PDB file of C-alpha atoms in Angstrom:
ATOM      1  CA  UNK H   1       0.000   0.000   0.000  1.00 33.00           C
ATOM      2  CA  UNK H   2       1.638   3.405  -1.155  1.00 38.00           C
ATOM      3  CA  UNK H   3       1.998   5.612   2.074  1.00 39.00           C
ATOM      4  CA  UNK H   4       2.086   9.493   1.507  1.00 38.00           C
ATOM      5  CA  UNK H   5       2.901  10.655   4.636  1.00 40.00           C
ATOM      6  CA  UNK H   6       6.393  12.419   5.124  1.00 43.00           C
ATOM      7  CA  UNK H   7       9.007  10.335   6.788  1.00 43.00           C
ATOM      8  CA  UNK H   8      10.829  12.190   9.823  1.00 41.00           C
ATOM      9  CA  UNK H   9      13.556  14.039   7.892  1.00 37.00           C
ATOM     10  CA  UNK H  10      11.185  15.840   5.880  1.00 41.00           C
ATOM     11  CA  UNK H  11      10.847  18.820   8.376  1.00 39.00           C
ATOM     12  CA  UNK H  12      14.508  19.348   8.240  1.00 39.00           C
ATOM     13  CA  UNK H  13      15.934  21.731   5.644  1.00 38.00           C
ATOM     14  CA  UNK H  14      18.327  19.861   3.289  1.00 43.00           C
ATOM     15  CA  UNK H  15      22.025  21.638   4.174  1.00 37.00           C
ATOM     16  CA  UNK H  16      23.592  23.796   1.505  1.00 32.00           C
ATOM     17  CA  UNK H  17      26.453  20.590   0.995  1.00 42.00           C
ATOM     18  CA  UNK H  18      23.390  18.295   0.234  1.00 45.00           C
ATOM     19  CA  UNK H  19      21.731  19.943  -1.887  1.00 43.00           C
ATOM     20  CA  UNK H  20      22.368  23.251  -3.560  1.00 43.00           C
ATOM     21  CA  UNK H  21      19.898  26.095  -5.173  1.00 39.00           C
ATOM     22  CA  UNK H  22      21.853  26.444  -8.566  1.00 41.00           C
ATOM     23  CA  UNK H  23      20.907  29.124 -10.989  1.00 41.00           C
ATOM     24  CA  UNK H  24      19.069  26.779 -13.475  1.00 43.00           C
ATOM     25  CA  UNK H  25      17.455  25.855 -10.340  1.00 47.00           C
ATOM     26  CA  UNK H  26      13.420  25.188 -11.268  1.00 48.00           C
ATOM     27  CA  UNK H  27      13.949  24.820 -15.250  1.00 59.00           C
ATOM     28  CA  UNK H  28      13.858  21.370 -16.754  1.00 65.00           C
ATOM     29  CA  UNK H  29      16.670  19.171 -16.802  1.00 73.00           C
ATOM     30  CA  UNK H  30      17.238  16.472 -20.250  1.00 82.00           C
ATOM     31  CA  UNK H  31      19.865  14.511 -18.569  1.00 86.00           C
ATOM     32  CA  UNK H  32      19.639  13.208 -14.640  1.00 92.00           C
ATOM     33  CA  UNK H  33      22.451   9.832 -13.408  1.00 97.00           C
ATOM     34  CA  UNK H  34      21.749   8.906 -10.260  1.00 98.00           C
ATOM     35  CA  UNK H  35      24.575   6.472  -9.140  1.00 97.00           C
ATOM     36  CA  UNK H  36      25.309   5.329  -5.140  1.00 96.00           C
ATOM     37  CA  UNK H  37      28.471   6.771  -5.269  1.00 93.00           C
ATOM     38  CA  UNK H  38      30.815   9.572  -6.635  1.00 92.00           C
ATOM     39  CA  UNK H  39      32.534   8.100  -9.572  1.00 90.00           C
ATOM     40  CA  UNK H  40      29.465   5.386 -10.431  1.00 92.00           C
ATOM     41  CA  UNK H  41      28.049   7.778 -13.277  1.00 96.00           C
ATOM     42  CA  UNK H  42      30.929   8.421 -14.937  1.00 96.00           C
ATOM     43  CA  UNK H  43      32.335   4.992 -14.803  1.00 94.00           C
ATOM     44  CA  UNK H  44      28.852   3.864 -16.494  1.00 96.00           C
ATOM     45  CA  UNK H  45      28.090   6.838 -18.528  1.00 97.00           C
ATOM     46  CA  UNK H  46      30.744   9.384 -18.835  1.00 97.00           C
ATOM     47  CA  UNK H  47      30.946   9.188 -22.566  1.00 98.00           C
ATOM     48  CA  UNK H  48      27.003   9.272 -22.884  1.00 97.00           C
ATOM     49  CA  UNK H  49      26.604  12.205 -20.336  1.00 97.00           C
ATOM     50  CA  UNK H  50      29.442  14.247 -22.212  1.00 97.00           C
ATOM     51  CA  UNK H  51      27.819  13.486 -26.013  1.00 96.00           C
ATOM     52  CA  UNK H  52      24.268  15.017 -24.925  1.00 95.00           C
ATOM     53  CA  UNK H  53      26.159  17.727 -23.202  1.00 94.00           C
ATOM     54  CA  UNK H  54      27.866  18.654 -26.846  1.00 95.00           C
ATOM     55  CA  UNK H  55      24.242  18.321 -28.201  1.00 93.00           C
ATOM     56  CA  UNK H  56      22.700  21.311 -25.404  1.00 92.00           C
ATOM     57  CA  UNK H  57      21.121  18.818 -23.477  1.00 92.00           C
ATOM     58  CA  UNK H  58      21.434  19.975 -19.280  1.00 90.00           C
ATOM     59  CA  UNK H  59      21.955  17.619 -16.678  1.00 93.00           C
ATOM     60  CA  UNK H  60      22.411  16.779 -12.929  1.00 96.00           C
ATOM     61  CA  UNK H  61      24.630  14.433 -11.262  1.00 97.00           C
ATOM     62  CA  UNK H  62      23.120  12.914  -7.742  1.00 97.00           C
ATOM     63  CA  UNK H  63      25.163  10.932  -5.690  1.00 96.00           C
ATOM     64  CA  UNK H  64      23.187   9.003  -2.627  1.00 97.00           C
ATOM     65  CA  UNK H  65      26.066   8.674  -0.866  1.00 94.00           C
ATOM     66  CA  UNK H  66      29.372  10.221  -0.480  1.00 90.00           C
ATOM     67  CA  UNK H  67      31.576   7.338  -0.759  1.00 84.00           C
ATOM     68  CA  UNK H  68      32.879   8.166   2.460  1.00 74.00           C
ATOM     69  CA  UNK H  69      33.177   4.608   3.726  1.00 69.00           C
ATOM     70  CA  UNK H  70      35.442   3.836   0.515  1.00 65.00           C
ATOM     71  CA  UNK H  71      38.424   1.770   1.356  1.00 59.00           C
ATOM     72  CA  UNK H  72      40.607   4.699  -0.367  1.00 65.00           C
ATOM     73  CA  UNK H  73      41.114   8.146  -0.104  1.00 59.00           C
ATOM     74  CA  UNK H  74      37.796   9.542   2.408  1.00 77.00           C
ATOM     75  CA  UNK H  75      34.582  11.605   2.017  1.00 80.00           C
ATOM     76  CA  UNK H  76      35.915  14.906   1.736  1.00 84.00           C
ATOM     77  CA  UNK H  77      38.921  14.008  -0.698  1.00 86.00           C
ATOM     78  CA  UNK H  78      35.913  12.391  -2.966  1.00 86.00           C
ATOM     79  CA  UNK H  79      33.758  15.351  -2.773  1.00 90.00           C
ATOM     80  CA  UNK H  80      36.620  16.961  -4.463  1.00 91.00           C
ATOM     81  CA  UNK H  81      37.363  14.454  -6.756  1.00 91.00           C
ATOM     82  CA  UNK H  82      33.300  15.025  -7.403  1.00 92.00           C
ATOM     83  CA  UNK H  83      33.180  18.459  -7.972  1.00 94.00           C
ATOM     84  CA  UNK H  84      36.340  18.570 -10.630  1.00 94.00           C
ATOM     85  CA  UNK H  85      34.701  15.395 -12.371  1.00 95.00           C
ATOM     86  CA  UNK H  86      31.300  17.388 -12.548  1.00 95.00           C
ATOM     87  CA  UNK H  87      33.175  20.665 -13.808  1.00 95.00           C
ATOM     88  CA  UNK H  88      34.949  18.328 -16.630  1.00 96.00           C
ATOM     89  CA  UNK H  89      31.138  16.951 -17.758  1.00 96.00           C
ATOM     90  CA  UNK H  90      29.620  20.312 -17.668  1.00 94.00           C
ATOM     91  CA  UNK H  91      27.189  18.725 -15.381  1.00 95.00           C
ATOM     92  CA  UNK H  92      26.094  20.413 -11.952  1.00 94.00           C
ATOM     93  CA  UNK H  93      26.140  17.737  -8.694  1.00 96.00           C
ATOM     94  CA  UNK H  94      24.536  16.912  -5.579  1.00 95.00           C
ATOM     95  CA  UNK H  95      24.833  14.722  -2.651  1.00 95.00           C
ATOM     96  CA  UNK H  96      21.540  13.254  -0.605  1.00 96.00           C
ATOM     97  CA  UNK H  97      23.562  12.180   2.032  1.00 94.00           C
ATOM     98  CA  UNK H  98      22.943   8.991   2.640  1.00 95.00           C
ATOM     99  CA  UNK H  99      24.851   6.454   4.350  1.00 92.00           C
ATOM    100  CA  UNK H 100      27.445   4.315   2.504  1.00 87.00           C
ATOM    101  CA  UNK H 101      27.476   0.894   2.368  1.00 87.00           C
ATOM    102  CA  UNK H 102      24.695   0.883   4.276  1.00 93.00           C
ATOM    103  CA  UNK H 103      22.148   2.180   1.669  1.00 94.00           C
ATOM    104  CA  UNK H 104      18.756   1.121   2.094  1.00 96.00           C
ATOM    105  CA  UNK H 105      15.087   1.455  -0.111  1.00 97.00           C
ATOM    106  CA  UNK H 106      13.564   3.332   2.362  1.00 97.00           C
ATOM    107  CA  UNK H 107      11.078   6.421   2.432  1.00 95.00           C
ATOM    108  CA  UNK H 108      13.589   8.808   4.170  1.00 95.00           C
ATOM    109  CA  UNK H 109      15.953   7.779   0.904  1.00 97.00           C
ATOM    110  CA  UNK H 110      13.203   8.160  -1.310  1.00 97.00           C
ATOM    111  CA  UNK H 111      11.965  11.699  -0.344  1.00 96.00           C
ATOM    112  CA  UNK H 112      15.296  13.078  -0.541  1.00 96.00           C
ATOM    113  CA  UNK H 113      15.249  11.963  -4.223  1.00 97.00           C
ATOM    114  CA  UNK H 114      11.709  12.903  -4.510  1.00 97.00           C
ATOM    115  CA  UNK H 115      12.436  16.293  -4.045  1.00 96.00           C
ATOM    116  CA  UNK H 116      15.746  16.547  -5.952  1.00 95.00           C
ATOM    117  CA  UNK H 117      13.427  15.559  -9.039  1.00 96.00           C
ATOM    118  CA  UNK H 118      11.036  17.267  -8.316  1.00 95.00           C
ATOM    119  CA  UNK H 119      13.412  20.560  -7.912  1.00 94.00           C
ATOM    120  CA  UNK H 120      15.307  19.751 -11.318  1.00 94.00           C
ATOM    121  CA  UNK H 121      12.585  18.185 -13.038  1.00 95.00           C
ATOM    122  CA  UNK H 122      14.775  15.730 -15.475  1.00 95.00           C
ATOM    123  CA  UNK H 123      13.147  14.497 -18.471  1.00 94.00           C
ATOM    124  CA  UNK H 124      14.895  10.690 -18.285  1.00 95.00           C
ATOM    125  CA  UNK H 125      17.387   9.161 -15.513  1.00 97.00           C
ATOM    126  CA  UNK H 126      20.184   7.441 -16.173  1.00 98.00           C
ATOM    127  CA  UNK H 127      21.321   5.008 -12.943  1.00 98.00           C
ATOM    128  CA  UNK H 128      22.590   1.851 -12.042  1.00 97.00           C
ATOM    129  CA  UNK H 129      21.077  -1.900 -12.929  1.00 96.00           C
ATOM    130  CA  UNK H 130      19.086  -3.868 -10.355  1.00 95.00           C
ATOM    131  CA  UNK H 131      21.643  -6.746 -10.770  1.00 92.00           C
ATOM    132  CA  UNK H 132      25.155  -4.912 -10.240  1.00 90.00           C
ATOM    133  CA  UNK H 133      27.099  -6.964  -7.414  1.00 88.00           C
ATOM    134  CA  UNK H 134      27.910  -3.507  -5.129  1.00 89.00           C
ATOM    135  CA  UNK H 135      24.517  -4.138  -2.721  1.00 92.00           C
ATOM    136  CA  UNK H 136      24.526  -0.015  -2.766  1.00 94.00           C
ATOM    137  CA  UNK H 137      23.834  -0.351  -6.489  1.00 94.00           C
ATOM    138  CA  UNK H 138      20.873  -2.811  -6.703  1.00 96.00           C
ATOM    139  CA  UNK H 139      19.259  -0.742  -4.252  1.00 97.00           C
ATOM    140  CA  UNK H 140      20.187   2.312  -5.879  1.00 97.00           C
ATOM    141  CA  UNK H 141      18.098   1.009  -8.875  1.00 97.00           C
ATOM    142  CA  UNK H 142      15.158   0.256  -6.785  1.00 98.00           C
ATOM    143  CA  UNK H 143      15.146   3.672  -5.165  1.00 98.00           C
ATOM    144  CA  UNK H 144      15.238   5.462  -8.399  1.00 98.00           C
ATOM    145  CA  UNK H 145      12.383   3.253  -9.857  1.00 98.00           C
ATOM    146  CA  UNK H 146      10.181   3.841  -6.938  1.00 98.00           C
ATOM    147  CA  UNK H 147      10.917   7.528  -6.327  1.00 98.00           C
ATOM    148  CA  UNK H 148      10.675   8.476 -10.056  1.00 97.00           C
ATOM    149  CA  UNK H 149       7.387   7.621 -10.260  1.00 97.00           C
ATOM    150  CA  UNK H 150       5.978   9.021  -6.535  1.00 97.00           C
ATOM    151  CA  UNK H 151       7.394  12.260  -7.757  1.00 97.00           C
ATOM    152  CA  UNK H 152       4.934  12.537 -10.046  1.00 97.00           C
ATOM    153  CA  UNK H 153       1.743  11.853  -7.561  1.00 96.00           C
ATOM    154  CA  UNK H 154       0.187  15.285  -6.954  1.00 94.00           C
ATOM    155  CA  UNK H 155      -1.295  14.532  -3.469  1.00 92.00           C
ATOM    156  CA  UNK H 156       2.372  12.755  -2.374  1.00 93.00           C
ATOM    157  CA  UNK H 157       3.385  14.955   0.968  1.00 89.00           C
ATOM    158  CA  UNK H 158       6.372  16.145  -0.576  1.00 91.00           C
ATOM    159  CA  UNK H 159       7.944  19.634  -1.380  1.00 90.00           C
ATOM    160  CA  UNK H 160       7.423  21.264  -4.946  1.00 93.00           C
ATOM    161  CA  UNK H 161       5.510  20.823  -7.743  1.00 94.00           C
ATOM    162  CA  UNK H 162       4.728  16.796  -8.986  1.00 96.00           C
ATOM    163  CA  UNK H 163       7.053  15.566 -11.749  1.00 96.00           C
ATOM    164  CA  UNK H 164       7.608  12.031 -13.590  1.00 96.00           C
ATOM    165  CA  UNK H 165      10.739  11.838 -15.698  1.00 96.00           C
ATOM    166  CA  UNK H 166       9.586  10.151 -18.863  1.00 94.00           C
ATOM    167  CA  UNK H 167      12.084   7.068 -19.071  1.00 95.00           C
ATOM    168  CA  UNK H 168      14.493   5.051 -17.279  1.00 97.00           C
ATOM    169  CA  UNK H 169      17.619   3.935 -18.340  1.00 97.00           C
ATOM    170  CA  UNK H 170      19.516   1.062 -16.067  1.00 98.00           C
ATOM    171  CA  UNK H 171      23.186   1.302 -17.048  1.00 97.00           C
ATOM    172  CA  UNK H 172      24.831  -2.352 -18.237  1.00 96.00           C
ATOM    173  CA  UNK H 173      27.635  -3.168 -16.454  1.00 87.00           C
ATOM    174  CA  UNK H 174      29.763  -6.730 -16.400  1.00 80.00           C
ATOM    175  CA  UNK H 175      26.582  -8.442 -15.876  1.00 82.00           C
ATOM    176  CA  UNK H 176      24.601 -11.109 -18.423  1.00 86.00           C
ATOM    177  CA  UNK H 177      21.814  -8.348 -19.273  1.00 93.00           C
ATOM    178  CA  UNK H 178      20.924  -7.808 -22.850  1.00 95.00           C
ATOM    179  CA  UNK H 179      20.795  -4.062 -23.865  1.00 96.00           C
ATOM    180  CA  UNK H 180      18.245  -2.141 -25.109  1.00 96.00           C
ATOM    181  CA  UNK H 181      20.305   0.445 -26.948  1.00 95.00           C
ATOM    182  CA  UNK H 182      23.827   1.318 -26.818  1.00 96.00           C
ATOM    183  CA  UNK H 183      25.093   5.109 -27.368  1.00 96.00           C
ATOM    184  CA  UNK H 184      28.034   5.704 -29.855  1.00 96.00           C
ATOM    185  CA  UNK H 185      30.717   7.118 -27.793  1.00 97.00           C
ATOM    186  CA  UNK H 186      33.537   6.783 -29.655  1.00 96.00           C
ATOM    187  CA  UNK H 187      34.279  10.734 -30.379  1.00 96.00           C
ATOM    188  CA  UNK H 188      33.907  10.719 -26.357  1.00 97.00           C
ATOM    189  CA  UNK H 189      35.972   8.200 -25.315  1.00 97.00           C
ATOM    190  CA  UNK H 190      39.195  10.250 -24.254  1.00 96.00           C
ATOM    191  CA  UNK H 191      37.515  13.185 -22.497  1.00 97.00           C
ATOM    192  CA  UNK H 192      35.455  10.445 -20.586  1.00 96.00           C
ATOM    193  CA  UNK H 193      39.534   9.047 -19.454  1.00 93.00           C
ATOM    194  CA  UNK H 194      40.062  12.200 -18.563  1.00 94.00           C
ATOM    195  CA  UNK H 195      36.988  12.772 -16.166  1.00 94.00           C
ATOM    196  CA  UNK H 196      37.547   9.127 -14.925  1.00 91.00           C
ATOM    197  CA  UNK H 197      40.722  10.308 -14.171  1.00 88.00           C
ATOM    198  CA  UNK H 198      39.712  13.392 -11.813  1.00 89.00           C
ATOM    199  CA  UNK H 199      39.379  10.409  -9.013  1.00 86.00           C
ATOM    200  CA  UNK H 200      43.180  10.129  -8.303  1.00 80.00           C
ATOM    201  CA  UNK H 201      42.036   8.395  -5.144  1.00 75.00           C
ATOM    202  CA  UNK H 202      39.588   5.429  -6.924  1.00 69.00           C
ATOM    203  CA  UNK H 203      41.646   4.580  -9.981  1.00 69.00           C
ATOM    204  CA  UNK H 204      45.085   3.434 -10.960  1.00 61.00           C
ATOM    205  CA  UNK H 205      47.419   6.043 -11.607  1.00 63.00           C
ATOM    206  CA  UNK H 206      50.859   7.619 -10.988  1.00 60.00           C
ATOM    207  CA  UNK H 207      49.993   9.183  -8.272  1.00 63.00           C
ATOM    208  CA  UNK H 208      47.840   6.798  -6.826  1.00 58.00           C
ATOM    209  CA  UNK H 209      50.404   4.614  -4.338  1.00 62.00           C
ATOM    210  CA  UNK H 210      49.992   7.564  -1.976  1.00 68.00           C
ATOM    211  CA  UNK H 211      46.444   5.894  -1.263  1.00 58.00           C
ATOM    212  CA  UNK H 212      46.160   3.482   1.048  1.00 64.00           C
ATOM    213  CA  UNK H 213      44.406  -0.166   0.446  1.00 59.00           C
ATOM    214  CA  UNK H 214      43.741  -2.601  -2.226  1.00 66.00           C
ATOM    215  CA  UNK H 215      40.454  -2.493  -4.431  1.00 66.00           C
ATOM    216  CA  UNK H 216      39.097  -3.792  -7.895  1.00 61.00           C
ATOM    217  CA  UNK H 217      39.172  -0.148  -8.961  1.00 67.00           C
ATOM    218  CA  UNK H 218      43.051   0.738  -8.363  1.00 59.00           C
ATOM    219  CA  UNK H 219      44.220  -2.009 -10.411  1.00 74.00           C
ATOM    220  CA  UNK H 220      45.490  -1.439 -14.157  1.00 76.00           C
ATOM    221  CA  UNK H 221      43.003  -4.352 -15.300  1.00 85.00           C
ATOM    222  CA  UNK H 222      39.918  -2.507 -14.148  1.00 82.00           C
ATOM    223  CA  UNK H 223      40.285   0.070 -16.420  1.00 85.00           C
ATOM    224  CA  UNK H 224      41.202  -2.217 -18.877  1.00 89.00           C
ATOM    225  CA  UNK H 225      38.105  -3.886 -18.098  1.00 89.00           C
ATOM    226  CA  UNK H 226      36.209  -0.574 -18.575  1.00 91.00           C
ATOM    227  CA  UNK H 227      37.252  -0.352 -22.051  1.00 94.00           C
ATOM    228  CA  UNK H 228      36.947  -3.802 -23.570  1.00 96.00           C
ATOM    229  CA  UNK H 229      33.637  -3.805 -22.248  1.00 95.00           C
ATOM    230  CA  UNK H 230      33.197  -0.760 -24.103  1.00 96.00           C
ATOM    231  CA  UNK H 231      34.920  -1.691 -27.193  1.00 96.00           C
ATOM    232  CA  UNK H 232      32.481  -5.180 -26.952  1.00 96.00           C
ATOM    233  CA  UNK H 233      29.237  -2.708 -27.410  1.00 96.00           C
ATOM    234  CA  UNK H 234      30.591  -0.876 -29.821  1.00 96.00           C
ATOM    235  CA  UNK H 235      31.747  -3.550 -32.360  1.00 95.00           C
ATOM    236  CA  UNK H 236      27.874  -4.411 -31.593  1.00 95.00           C
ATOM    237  CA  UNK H 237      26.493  -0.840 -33.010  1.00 94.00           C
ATOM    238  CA  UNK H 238      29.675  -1.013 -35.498  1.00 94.00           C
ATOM    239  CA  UNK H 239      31.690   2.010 -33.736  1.00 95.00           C
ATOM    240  CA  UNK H 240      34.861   1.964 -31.577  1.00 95.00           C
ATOM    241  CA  UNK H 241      33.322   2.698 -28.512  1.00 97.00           C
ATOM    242  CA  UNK H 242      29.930   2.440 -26.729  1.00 97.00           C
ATOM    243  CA  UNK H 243      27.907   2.684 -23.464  1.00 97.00           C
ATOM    244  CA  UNK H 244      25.368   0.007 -22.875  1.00 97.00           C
ATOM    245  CA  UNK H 245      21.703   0.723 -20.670  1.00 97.00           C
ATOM    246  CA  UNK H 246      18.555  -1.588 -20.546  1.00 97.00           C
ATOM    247  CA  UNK H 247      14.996  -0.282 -20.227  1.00 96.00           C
ATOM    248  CA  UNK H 248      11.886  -1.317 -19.002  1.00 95.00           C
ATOM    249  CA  UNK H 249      10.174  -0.316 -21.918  1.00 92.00           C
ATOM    250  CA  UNK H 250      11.143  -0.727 -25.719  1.00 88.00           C
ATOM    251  CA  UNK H 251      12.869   2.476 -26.304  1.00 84.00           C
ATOM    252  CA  UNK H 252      11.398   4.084 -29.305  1.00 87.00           C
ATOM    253  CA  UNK H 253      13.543   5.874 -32.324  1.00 88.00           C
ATOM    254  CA  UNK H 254      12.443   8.853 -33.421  1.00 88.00           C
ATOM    255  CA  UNK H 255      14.352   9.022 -37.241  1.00 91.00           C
ATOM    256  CA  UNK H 256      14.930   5.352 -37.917  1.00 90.00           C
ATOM    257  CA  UNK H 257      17.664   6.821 -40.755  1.00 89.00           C
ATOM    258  CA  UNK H 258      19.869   8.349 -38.351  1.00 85.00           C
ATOM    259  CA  UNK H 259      20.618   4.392 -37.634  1.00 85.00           C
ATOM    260  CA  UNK H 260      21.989   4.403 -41.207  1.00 77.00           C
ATOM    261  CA  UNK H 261      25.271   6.120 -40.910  1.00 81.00           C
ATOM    262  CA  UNK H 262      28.558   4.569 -41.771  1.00 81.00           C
ATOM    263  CA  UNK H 263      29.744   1.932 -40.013  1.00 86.00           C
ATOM    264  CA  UNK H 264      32.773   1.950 -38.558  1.00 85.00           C
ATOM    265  CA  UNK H 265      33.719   5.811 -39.685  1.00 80.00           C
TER     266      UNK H 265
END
């Protein structure tokens, strides 16, 4: 049964380093990635993100969390990290707050994100796929799903104005899901190294031995990962270089010739 009723947070004002009043504040929003962590969106859809910025399309990046619970680096050296990788999209970012590792489908997460929509009013939402192995991602997925479509229920307790992004796109990772579309984003693919990149802590790099502890992430064959998986979805669409996401629904084309273009240019 859907329960409208606010959940205890919602008399609190969200703090300035949650969630900041931009200047496109109120105006709609093409592009929205909501990922568990600083670093998730880009890893799964820098190269998408930075192609609809080139094509005037604005957009939001929402972490849940702030990765503060990370086995490298620490929250406030990967809110920096955040904010350079943001600048480098052309994307503005936010934080709800919300407890890493411990992330949990709940109302209080839900109404945070309720309101952040709500606020920037995106038209679709890029996040995470319900079967990624990181538990913060899976639930990440089901947060999104449920709080995308509260937003739009007029009578919901919530702050501003109702609002229902129009699709959902779950981003595939190194999973056994079947895309429903892949982007092209080959002419994309070295700016999207370079915004990967802006999280010395997270990834292999020269500088990264000053970072303490051993992950997936900080190896050299994670990134090599990152781009074979890439280059697999992109011999798929015949490019160099593509990003993979699954919806719900079939995802309609608009100009069935613009599928037409050379392959392999």
């Amino acid at each position: 049964m859907l329960m409208t009723s606010q959940p205890a947070w919602a008399n609190q004002r969200l703090s300035l380093r949650v969630l900041k009043r931009g200047p496109l504040m109120g105006h709609e929003r093409y592009v929205y990635a909501v990922a568990a962590h600083p670093d998730d969106a880009e890893i799964f859809g820098g190269g998408t993100f930075l192609k609809l910025r080139a094509l005037g399309k604005r957009g939001v990046l929402v972490d849940l969390t702030d990765g503060g619970s990370g086995t490298r680096g620490s929250a406030s050296i990967r809110a920096k990290e955040a904010a350079k990788a943001a600048k480098a999209l052309g994307m503005e970012r936010v934080c709800l707050g919300e407890p890493d590792g411990k992330l949990q489908n709940t109302l209080d997460a839900q109404w945070k994100l309720i309101e952040a929509i709500r606020r920037f009013r995106p038209r679709i939402i890029f996040t995470h796929h319900f079967s990624e192995e990181h538990s913060d991602h899976g639930v990440t997925a089901q947060i999104v799903k449920e709080a995308a479509f509260r937003a739009g229920i007029s009578r919901l307790d919530c702050k501003g104005e109702p609002w229902r992004p129009k699709r959902l796109f779950y981003a595939v990772g190194a999973t056994s899901v079947i895309p429903s579309f892949c982007v092209d984003v080959t002419p994309y693919w070295e700016s999207k190294q370079r915004v990967i990149r802006c999280y010395e802590s997270q990834f292999h790099n020269p500088n990264a031995g000053k970072y303490k502890g051993t992950t997936d992430l900080a190896k050299p064959a994670f990134l090599e990962a990152l781009e074979a998986r890439s280059r697999f979805w992109g011999a798929r669409i015949k490019r160099r270089y593509a990003e993979a996401f699954w919806c719900e629904e079939l995802a309609e084309v608009a100009d069935p010739t613009a599928l037409g273009e050379e392959r392999f240019p």
